[in-house]
Coordinates of C-alpha atoms in Angstrom, one line a residue:
Chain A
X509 CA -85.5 -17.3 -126.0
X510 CA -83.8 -16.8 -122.7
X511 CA -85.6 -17.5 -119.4
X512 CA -86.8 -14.4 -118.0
X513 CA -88.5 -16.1 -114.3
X514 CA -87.9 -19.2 -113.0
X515 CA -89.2 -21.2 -110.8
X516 CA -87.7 -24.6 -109.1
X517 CA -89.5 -27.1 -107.0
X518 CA -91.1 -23.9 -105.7
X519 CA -92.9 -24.4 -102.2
X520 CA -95.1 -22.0 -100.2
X521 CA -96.3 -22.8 -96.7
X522 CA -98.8 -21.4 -93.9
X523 CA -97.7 -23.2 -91.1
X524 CA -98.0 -27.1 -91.7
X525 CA -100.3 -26.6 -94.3
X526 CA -98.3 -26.3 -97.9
X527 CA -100.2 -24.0 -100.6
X528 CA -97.9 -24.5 -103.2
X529 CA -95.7 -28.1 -102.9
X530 CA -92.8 -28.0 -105.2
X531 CA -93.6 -26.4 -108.4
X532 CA -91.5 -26.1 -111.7
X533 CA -91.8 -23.6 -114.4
X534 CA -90.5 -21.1 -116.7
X535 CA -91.8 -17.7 -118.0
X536 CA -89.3 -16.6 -121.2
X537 CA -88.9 -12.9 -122.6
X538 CA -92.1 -10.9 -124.2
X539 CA -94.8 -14.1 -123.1
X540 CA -97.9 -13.5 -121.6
X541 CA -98.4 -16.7 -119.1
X542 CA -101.2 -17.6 -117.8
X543 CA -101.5 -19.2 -114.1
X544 CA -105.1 -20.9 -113.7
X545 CA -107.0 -22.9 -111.1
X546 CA -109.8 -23.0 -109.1
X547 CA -109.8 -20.9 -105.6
X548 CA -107.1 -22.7 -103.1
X549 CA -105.1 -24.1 -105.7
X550 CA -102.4 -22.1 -104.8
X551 CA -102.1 -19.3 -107.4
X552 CA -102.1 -16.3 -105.5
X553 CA -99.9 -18.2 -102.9
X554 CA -96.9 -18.8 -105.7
X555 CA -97.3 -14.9 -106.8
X556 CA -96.7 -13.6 -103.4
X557 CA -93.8 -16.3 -102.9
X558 CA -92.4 -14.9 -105.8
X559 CA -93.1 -11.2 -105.1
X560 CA -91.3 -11.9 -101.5
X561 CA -95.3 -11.4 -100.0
X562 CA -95.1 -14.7 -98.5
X563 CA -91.7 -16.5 -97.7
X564 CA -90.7 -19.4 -100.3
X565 CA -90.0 -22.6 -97.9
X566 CA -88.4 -24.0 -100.2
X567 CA -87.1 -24.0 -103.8
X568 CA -85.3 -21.4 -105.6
X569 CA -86.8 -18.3 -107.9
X570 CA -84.6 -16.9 -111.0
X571 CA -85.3 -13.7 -112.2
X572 CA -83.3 -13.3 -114.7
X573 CA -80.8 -15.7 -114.1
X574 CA -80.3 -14.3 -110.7
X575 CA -81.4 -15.8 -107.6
X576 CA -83.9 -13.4 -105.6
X577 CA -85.7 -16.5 -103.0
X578 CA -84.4 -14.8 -100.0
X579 CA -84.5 -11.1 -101.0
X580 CA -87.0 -9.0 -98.6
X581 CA -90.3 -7.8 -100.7
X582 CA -88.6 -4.1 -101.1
X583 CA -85.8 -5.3 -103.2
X584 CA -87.5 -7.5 -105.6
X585 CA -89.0 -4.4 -107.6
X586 CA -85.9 -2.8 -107.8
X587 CA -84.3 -5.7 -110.1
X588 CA -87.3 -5.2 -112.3
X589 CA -90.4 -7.6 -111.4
X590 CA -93.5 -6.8 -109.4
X591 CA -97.0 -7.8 -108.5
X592 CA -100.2 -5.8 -108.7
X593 CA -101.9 -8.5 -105.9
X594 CA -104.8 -9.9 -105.7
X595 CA -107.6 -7.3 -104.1
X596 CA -105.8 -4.3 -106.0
X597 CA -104.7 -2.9 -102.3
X598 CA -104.3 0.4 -103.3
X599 CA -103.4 2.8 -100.7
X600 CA -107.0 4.2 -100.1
X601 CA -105.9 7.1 -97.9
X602 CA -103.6 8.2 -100.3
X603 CA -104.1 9.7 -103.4
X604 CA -104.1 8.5 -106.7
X605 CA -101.3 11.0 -107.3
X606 CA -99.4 9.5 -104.3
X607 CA -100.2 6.1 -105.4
X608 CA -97.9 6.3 -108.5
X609 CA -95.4 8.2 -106.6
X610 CA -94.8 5.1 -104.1
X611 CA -95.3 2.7 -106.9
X612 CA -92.2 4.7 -108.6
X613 CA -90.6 4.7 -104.9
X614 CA -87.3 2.7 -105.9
X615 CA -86.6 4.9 -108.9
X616 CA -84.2 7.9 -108.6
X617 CA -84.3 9.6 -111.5
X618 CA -86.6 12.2 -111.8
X619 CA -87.3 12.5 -116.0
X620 CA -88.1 8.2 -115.5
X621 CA -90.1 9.2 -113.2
X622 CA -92.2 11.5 -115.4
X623 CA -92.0 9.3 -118.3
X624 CA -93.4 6.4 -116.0
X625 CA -96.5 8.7 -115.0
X626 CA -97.0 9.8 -118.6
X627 CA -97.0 6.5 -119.9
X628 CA -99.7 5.2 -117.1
X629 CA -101.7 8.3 -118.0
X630 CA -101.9 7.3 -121.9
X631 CA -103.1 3.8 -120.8
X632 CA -105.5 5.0 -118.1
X633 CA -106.7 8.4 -119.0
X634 CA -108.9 8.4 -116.1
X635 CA -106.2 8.2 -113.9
X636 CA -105.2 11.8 -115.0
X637 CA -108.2 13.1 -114.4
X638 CA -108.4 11.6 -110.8
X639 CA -105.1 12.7 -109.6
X640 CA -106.0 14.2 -106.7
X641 CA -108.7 11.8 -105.6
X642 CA -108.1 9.6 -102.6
X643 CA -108.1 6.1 -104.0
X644 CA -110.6 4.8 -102.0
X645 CA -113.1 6.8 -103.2
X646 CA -112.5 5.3 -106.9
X647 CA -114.7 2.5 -108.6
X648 CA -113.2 -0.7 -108.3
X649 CA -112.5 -0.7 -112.1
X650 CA -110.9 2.6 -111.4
X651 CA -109.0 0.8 -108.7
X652 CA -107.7 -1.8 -110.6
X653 CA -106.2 0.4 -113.0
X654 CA -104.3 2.6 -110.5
X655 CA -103.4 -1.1 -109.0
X656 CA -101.7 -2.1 -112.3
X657 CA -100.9 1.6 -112.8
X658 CA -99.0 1.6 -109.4
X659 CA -97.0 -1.6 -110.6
X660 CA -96.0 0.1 -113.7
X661 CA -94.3 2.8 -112.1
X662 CA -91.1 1.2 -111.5
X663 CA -90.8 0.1 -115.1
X664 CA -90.7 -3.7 -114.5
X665 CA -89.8 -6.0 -117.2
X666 CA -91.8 -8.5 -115.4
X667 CA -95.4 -7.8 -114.7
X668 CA -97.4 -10.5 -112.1
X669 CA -101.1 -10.0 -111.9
X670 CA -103.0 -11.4 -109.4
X671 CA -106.8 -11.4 -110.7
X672 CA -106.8 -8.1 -112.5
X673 CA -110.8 -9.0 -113.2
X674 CA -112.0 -9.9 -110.0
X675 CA -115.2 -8.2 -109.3
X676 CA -114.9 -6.1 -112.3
X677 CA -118.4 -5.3 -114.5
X678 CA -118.1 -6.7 -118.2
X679 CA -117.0 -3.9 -120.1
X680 CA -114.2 -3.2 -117.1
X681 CA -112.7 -6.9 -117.6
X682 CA -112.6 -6.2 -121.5
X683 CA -111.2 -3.6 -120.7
X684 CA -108.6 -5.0 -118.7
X685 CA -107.8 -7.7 -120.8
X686 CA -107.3 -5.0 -123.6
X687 CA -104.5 -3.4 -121.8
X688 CA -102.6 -6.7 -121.1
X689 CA -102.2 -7.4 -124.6
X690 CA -101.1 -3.7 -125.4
X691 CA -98.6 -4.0 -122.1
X692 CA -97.5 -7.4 -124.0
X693 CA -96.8 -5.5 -127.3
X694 CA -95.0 -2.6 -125.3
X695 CA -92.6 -5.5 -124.1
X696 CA -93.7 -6.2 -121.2
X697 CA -93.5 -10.0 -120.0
X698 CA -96.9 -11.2 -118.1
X699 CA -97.3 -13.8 -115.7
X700 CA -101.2 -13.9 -114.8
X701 CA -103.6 -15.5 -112.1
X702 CA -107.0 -15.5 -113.5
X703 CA -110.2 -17.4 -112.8
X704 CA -111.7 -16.0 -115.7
X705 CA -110.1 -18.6 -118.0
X706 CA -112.0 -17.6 -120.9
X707 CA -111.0 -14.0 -120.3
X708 CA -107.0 -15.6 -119.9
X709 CA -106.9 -17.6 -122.3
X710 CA -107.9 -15.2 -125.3
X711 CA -104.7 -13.2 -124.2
X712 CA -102.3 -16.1 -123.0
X713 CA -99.2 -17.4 -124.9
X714 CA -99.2 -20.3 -122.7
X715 CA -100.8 -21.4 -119.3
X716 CA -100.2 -23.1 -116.5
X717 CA -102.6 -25.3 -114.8
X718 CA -102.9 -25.7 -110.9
X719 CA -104.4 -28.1 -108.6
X720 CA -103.8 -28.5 -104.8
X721 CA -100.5 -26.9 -104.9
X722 CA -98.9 -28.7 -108.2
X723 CA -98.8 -28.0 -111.6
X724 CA -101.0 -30.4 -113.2
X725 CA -100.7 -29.4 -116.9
X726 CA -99.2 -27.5 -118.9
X727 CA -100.6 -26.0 -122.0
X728 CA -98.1 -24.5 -125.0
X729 CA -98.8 -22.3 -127.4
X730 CA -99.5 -24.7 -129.6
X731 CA -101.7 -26.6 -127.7
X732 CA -103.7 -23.3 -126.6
X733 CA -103.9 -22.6 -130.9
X734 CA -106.2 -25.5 -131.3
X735 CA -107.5 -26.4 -128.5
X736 CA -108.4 -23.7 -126.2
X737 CA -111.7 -25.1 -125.3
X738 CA -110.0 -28.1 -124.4
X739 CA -108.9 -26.6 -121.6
X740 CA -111.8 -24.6 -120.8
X741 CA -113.9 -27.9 -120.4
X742 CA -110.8 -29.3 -118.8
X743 CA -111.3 -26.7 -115.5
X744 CA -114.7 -26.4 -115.5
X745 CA -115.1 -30.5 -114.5
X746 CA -112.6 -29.6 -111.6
Chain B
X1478 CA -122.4 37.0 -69.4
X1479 CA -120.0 40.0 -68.1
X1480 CA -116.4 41.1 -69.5
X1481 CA -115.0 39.4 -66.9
X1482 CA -116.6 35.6 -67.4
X1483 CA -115.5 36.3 -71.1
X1484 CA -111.8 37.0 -70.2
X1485 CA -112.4 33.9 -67.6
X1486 CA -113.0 31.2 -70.9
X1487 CA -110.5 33.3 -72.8
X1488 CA -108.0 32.4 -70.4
X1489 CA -109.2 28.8 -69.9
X1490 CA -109.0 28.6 -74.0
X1491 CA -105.5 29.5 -73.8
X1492 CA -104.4 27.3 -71.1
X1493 CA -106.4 24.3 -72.7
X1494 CA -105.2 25.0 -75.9
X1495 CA -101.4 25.1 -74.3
X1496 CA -101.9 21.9 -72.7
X1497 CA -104.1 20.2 -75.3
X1498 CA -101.0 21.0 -77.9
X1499 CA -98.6 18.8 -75.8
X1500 CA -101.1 15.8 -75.3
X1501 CA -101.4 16.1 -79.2
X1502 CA -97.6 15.9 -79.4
X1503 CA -97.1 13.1 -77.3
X1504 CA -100.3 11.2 -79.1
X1505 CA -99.3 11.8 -82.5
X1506 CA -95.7 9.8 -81.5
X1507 CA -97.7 6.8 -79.9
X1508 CA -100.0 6.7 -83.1
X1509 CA -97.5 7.1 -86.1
X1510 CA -95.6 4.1 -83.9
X1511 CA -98.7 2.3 -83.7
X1512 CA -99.6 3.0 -87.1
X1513 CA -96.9 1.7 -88.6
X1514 CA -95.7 -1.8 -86.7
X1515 CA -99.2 -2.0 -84.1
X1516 CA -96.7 -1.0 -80.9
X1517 CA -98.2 1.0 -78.0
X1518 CA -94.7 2.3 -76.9
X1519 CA -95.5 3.1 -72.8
X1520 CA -91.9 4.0 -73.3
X1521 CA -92.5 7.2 -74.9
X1522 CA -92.7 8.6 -71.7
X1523 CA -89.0 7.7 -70.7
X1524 CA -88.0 9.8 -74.2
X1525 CA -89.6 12.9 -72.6
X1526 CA -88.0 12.2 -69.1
X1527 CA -84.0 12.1 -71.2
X1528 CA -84.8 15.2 -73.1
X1529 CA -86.0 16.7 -69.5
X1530 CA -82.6 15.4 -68.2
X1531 CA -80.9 16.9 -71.2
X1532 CA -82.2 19.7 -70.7
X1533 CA -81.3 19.7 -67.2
X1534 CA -77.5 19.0 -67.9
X1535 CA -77.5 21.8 -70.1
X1536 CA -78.2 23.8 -67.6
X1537 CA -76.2 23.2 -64.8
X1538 CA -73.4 23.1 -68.1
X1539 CA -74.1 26.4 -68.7
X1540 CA -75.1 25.5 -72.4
X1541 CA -77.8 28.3 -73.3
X1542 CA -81.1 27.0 -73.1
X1543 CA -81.8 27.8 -77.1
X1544 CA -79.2 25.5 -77.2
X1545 CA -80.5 23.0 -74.9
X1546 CA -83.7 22.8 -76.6
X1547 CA -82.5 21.2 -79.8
X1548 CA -80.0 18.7 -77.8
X1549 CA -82.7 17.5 -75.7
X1550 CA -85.0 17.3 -78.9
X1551 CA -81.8 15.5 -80.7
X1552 CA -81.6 13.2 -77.5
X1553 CA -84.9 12.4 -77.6
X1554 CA -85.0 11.4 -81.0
X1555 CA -81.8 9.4 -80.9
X1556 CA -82.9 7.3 -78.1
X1557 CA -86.1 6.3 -79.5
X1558 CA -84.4 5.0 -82.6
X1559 CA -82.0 3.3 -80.2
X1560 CA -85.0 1.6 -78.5
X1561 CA -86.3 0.3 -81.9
X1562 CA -82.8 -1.3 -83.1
X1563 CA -82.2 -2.8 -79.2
X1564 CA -85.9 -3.2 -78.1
X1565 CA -88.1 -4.3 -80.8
X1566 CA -86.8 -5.0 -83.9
X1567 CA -86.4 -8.2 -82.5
X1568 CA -89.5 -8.9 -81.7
X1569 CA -91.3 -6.5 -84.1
X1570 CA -93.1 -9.3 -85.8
X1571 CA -94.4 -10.7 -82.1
X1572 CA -98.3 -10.0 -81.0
X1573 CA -99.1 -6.6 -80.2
X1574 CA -99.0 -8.4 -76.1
X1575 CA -95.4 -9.0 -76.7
X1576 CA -94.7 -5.7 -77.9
X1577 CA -97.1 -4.3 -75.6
X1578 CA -95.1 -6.0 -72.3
X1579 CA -91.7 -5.1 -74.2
X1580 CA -92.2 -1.8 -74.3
X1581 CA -93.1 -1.7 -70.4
X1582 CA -90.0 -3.2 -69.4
X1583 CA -88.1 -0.7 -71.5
X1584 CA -89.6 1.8 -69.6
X1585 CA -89.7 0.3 -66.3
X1586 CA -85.4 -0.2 -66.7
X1587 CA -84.9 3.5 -67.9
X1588 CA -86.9 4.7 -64.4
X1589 CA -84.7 2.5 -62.4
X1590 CA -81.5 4.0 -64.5
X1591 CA -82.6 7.2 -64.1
X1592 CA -83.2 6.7 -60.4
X1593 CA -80.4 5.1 -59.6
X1594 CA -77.8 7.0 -61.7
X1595 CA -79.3 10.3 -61.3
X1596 CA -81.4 10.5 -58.3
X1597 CA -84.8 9.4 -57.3
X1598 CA -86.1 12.6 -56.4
X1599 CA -86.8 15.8 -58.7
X1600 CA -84.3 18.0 -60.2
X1601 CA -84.6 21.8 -60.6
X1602 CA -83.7 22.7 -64.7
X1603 CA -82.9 26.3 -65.3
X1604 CA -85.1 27.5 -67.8
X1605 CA -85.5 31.2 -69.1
X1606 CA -86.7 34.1 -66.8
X1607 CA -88.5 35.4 -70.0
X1608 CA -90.8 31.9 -69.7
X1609 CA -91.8 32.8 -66.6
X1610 CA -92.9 36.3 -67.2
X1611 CA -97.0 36.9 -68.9
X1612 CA -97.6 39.4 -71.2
X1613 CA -101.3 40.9 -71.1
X1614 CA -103.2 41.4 -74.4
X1615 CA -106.7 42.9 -73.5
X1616 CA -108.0 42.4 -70.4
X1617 CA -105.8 38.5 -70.5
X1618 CA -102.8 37.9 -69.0
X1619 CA -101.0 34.9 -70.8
X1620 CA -97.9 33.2 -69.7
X1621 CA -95.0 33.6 -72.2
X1622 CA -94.9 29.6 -71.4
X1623 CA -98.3 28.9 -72.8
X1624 CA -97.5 31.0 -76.0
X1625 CA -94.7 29.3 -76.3
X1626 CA -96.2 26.1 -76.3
X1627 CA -98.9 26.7 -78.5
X1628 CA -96.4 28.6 -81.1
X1629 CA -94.1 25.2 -81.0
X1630 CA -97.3 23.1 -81.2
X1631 CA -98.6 24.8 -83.9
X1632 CA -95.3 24.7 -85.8
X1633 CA -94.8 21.2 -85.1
X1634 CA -98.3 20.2 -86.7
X1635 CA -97.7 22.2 -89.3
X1636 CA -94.3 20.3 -90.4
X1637 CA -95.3 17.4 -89.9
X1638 CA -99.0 17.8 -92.0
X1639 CA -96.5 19.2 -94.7
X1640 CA -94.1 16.1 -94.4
X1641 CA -96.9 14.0 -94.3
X1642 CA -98.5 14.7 -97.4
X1643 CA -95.7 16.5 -99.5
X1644 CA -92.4 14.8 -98.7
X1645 CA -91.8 11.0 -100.3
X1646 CA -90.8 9.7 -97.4
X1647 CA -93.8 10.8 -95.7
X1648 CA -96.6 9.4 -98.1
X1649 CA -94.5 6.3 -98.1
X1650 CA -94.6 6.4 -93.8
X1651 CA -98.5 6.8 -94.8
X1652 CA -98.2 3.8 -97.4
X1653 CA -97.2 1.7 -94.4
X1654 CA -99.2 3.0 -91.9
X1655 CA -102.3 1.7 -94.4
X1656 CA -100.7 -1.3 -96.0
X1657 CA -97.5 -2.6 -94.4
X1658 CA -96.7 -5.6 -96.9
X1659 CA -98.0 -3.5 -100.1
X1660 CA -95.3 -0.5 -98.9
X1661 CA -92.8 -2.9 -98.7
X1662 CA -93.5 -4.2 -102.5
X1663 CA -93.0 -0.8 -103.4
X1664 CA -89.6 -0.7 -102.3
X1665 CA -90.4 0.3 -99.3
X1666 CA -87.8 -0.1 -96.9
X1667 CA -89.3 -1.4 -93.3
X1668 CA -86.2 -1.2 -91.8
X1669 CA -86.2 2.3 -92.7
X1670 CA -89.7 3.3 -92.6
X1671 CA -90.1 2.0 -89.1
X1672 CA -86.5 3.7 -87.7
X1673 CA -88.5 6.9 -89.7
X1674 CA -91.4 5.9 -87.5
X1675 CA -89.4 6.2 -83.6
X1676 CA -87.6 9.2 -85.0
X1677 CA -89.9 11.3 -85.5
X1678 CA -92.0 9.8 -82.3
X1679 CA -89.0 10.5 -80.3
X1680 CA -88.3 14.1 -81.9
X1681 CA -92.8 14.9 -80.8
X1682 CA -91.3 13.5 -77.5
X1683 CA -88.7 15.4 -77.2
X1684 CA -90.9 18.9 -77.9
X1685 CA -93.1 17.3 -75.9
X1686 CA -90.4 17.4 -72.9
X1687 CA -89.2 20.7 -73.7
X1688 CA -92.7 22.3 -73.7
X1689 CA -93.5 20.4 -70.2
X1690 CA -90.5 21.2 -68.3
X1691 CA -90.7 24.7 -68.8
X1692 CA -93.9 24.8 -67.2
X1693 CA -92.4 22.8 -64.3
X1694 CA -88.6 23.7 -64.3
X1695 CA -88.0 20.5 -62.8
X1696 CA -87.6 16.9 -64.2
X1697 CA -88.1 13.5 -61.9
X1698 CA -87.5 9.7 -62.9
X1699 CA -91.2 9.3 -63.0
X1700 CA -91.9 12.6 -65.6
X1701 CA -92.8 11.0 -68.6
X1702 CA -95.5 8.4 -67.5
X1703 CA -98.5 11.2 -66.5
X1704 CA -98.7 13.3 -69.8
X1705 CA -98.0 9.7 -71.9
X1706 CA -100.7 8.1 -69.9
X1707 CA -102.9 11.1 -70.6
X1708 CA -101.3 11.0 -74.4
X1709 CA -102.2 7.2 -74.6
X1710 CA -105.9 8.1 -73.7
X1711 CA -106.1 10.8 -75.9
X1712 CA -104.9 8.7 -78.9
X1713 CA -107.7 6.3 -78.0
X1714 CA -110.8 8.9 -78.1
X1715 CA -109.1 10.3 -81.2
X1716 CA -109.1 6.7 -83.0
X1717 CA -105.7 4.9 -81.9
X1718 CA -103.3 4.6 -85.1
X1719 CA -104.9 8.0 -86.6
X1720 CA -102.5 11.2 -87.1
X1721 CA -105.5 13.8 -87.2
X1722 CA -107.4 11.4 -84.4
X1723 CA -104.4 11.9 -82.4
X1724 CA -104.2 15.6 -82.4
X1725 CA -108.0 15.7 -82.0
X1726 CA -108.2 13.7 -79.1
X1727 CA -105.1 15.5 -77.4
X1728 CA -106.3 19.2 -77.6
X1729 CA -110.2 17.2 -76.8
X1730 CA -108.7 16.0 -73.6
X1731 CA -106.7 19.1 -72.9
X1732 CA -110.1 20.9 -72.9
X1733 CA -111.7 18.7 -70.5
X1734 CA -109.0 18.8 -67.9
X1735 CA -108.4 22.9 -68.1
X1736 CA -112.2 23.5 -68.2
X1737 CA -113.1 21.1 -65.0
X1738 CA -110.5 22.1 -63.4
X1739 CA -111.4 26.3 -63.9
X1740 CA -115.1 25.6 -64.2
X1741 CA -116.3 22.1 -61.8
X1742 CA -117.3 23.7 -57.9
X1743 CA -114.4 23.5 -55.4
X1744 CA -116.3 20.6 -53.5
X1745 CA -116.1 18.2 -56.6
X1746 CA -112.6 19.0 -57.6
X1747 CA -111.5 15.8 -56.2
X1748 CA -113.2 14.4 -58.7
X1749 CA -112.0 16.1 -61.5
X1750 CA -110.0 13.1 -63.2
X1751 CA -112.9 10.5 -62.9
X1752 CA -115.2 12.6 -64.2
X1753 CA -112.9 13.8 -67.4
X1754 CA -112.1 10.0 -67.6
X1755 CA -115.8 9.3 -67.6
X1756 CA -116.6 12.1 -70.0
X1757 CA -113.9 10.1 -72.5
X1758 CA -115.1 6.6 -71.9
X1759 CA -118.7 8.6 -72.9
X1760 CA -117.5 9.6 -76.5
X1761 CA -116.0 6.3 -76.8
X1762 CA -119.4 4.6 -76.2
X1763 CA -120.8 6.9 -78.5
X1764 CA -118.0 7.1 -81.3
X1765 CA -116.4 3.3 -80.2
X1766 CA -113.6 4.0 -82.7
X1767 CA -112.5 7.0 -81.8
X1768 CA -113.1 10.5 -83.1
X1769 CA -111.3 10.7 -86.4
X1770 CA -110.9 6.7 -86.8
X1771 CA -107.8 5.1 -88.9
X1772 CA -108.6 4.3 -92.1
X1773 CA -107.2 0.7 -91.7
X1774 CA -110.0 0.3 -89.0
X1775 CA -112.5 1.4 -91.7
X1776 CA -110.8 -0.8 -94.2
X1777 CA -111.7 -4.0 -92.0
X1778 CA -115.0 -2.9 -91.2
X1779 CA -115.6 -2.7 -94.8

């Protein structure tokens, strides 16, 4: 299957300190990949280099066989990939309502528009009924859903999430994790950061793991079939 | 209480509210600048003192003055999306200092243009008999000025409240204001959110101008500093980056100045501006981030 994200001897730096140092890897068509580590590995540093958050210092990103390194933040979701970050970062003085709307800010047409919104409605039905609530006076859970409700807007074939469990209660992270794999069977492609890895990996095709900035292993589908817990153990003596 | 102490605050109300309305103007362009790229503009001043020149060119044109007013507002906003592109796009990802000094030397070269190229010392503008004329309702008599400044304030709240919350561009100016980098994920445009952003500051500005010089009928190179000094402190007390804090602390500070001024005894009048400063810098103890604070400031204290 054809690439769908790309990324070579990828690099992320905060002044002289490097976050991510030269990373390879490849996401293909209809995956769900997971990206996991343990906190300053460099995760959420190579999702915002590839969402144009951060700059990429050096390396290249293919989206589709096109080259988007150097394209500013506000074009990247328009050729079909973007990031619900890490903290949710909904717009709190807006509502949820007006949320959407700017997650759906690129798209023109009107009728995608509405079939956007309808189809974030049937995943989160809450949503619907808190349209006209300020975001920041949602749960966190509640949150999180607008967060990945928000991304959905603009129809992206390429979804990253950036801790989509992060302070979430139990049920909330099932939750979560429930709506991944029906985003997956709608088509969607997933690239994930997670430090719930036992939450990840019951949803991940494949996974990528990260330590100080590199890519220290990488686990295949075939590998994650029969010996999940392998990697499990693998993190947890990090 | 008499009739007559009752007409007394009436009158006062009127004349604070007239006054108040342009400070909220002129506070609500610094704050939906500031809001959006953290720039104080002390230059917002110099956009009043072109539309006042407009204005003033108009006149002594012979352009009617209902046509004036939307040339000087036009003027006004041009010019202040002309300061962004030359001024501080290029250094619009500096510290706020940067911006901060930038935008005082912006102003400080406009004042030496407008000296130097126009005059130094203050220029009659022709405005409208009619604005000079009051009209009495009751026992008040009300300057057809101050109505018309509270009727343009009022409308220009009211468009921009419906802009604000109704209009896609708006929410998305709102977007930024909260989240910069988040908006811009959206699709966003900064470039065109933040030109959105001196626009619209420039077009308040520009009202702003309009509503001061028919007070005055005159305009000098110096016009603009006083009312967007007065803005600047009135964005403060309302909670600096805050579009309803902005408008609260403009029509707040209005009140202060019209009432000491109509109610403080004659010996203390000399007073009157340390004493309304002090009553500011006394809410600002008490409420430290302003009236109606921004919701990015509550975000961090979170």
């Amino acid at each position: 299957m054809a690439s769908l994200l790309a990324l070579e001897n990828f690099k992320v730096r905060y002044g002289a300190v490097e976050a991510v140092r030269g990373i390879n890897l490849d996401i293909r068509k209809g995956e769900v990949v997971a990206l996991l580590g343990a906190n300053g590995a460099g995760k959420s540093s190579t999702m915002n280099g590839i969402a144009g958050l951060e700059p990429v210092a050096e390396g290249r990103v293919l989206f589709d066989g096109q080259d988007i390194t150097d394209l500013p933040p506000e074009e990247i979701p328009v050729s079909g990939l973007t990031l619900s970050p890490e903290g949710r970062r909904v717009f709190s003085t807006l509502t949820v309502e007006d949320n959407l709307r700017m997650g759906a800010y690129g798209v023109r047409d009107g009728a995608v528009i509405d079939a956007a919104r309808k189809r974030v409605f049937s995943l989160f039905p809450i949503l619907a009924k808190r349209q006209g609530q300020y975001a920041g006076t949602l749960s966190g859970g509640q949150q999180q859903m607008l967060a990945i409700g928000r991304a959905l807007m603009c129809n992206p074939r390429l979804l990253l999430l950036d801790e989509p469990s992060l302070g979430l209660a139990p049920l909330i992270v099932e939750q979560v994790f429930g709506l991944i794999a029906t985003l997956r069977d709608q088509g969607v492609t997933i690239f994930l950061v997670e430090q719930n890895v036992a939450g990840a990996l019951t949803i991940a095709d494949r996974a990528y793991l990260m330590s100080s900035g590199q890519i220290t292993r990488h686990v295949t589908a075939d590998e994650m079939r029969t010996s999940g817990s392998m990697v499990e153990s693998y993190l947890g003596s990090q | 209480m008499g009739a007559n102490d009752i007409d007394l605050i009436l009158q006062q109300t009127v004349n604070a509210v007239a006054l108040g309305g342009t400070y909220a103007l002129l506070a609500l362009g610094l704050a939906v600048v500031f809001s959006i790229m953290g720039l104080i503009n002390f230059a917002h001043g110099e956009l009043m003192t072109i539309a006042g020149y407009v204005l003033m060119y108009c006149g002594i044109a012979g352009v009617p003055f209902v046509l004036g007013v939307p040339l000087a507002v036009a003027s006004a906003m041009l010019a202040a999306m002309a300061m962004e592109r030359v001024a501080f796009r290029p250094v619009r990802n500096a510290s706020g200092a940067t911006l901060l000094v930038t935008s005082f030397a912006v102003a400080m070269i406009l004042q030496v243009l407008f000296q130097n190229l126009i005059s130094p010392r203050s220029q009659p503008v022709i405005v409208p008999d009619l604005l000079g004329h009051s009209i009495t309702i009751g026992g008040l008599v009300i300057g057809v000025n101050k109505l018309f400044a509270i009727a343009a304030t009022l409308v220009m709240l009211v468009a921009l409240e419906t802009f604000m919350t109704r209009q896609k561009h708006g929410i998305a100016m709102r977007a930024a204001a909260e989240d910069f980098a988040i908006a811009r994920l959206m699709g966003i445009r900064a470039n065109t959110v933040i030109a959105a952003a001196f626009a619209l500051s420039g077009l308040l500005a520009g009202v702003a101008a309009v509503l001061w010089v028919s007070q005055r009928a005159s305009v000098d190179p110096l016009m603009g500093f006083t009312p967007v000094l007065k803005a600047f402190i009135a964005a403060i007390l309302g909670g600096l980056g805050s579009l309803r804090g902005a408008v609260a602390g403009g029509f707040v500070l209005g009140f202060i100045e019209v009432l000491l001024a109509a109610f403080l005894p004659s010996d203390w009048q000399e007073f009157r501006e340390p004493i309304g400063l002090s009553l500011v810098v006394l809410m600002l103890v008490l409420r430290p981030n302003g009236l109606i604070p921004a919701a990015t400031l509550q975000a961090q204290k979170a």
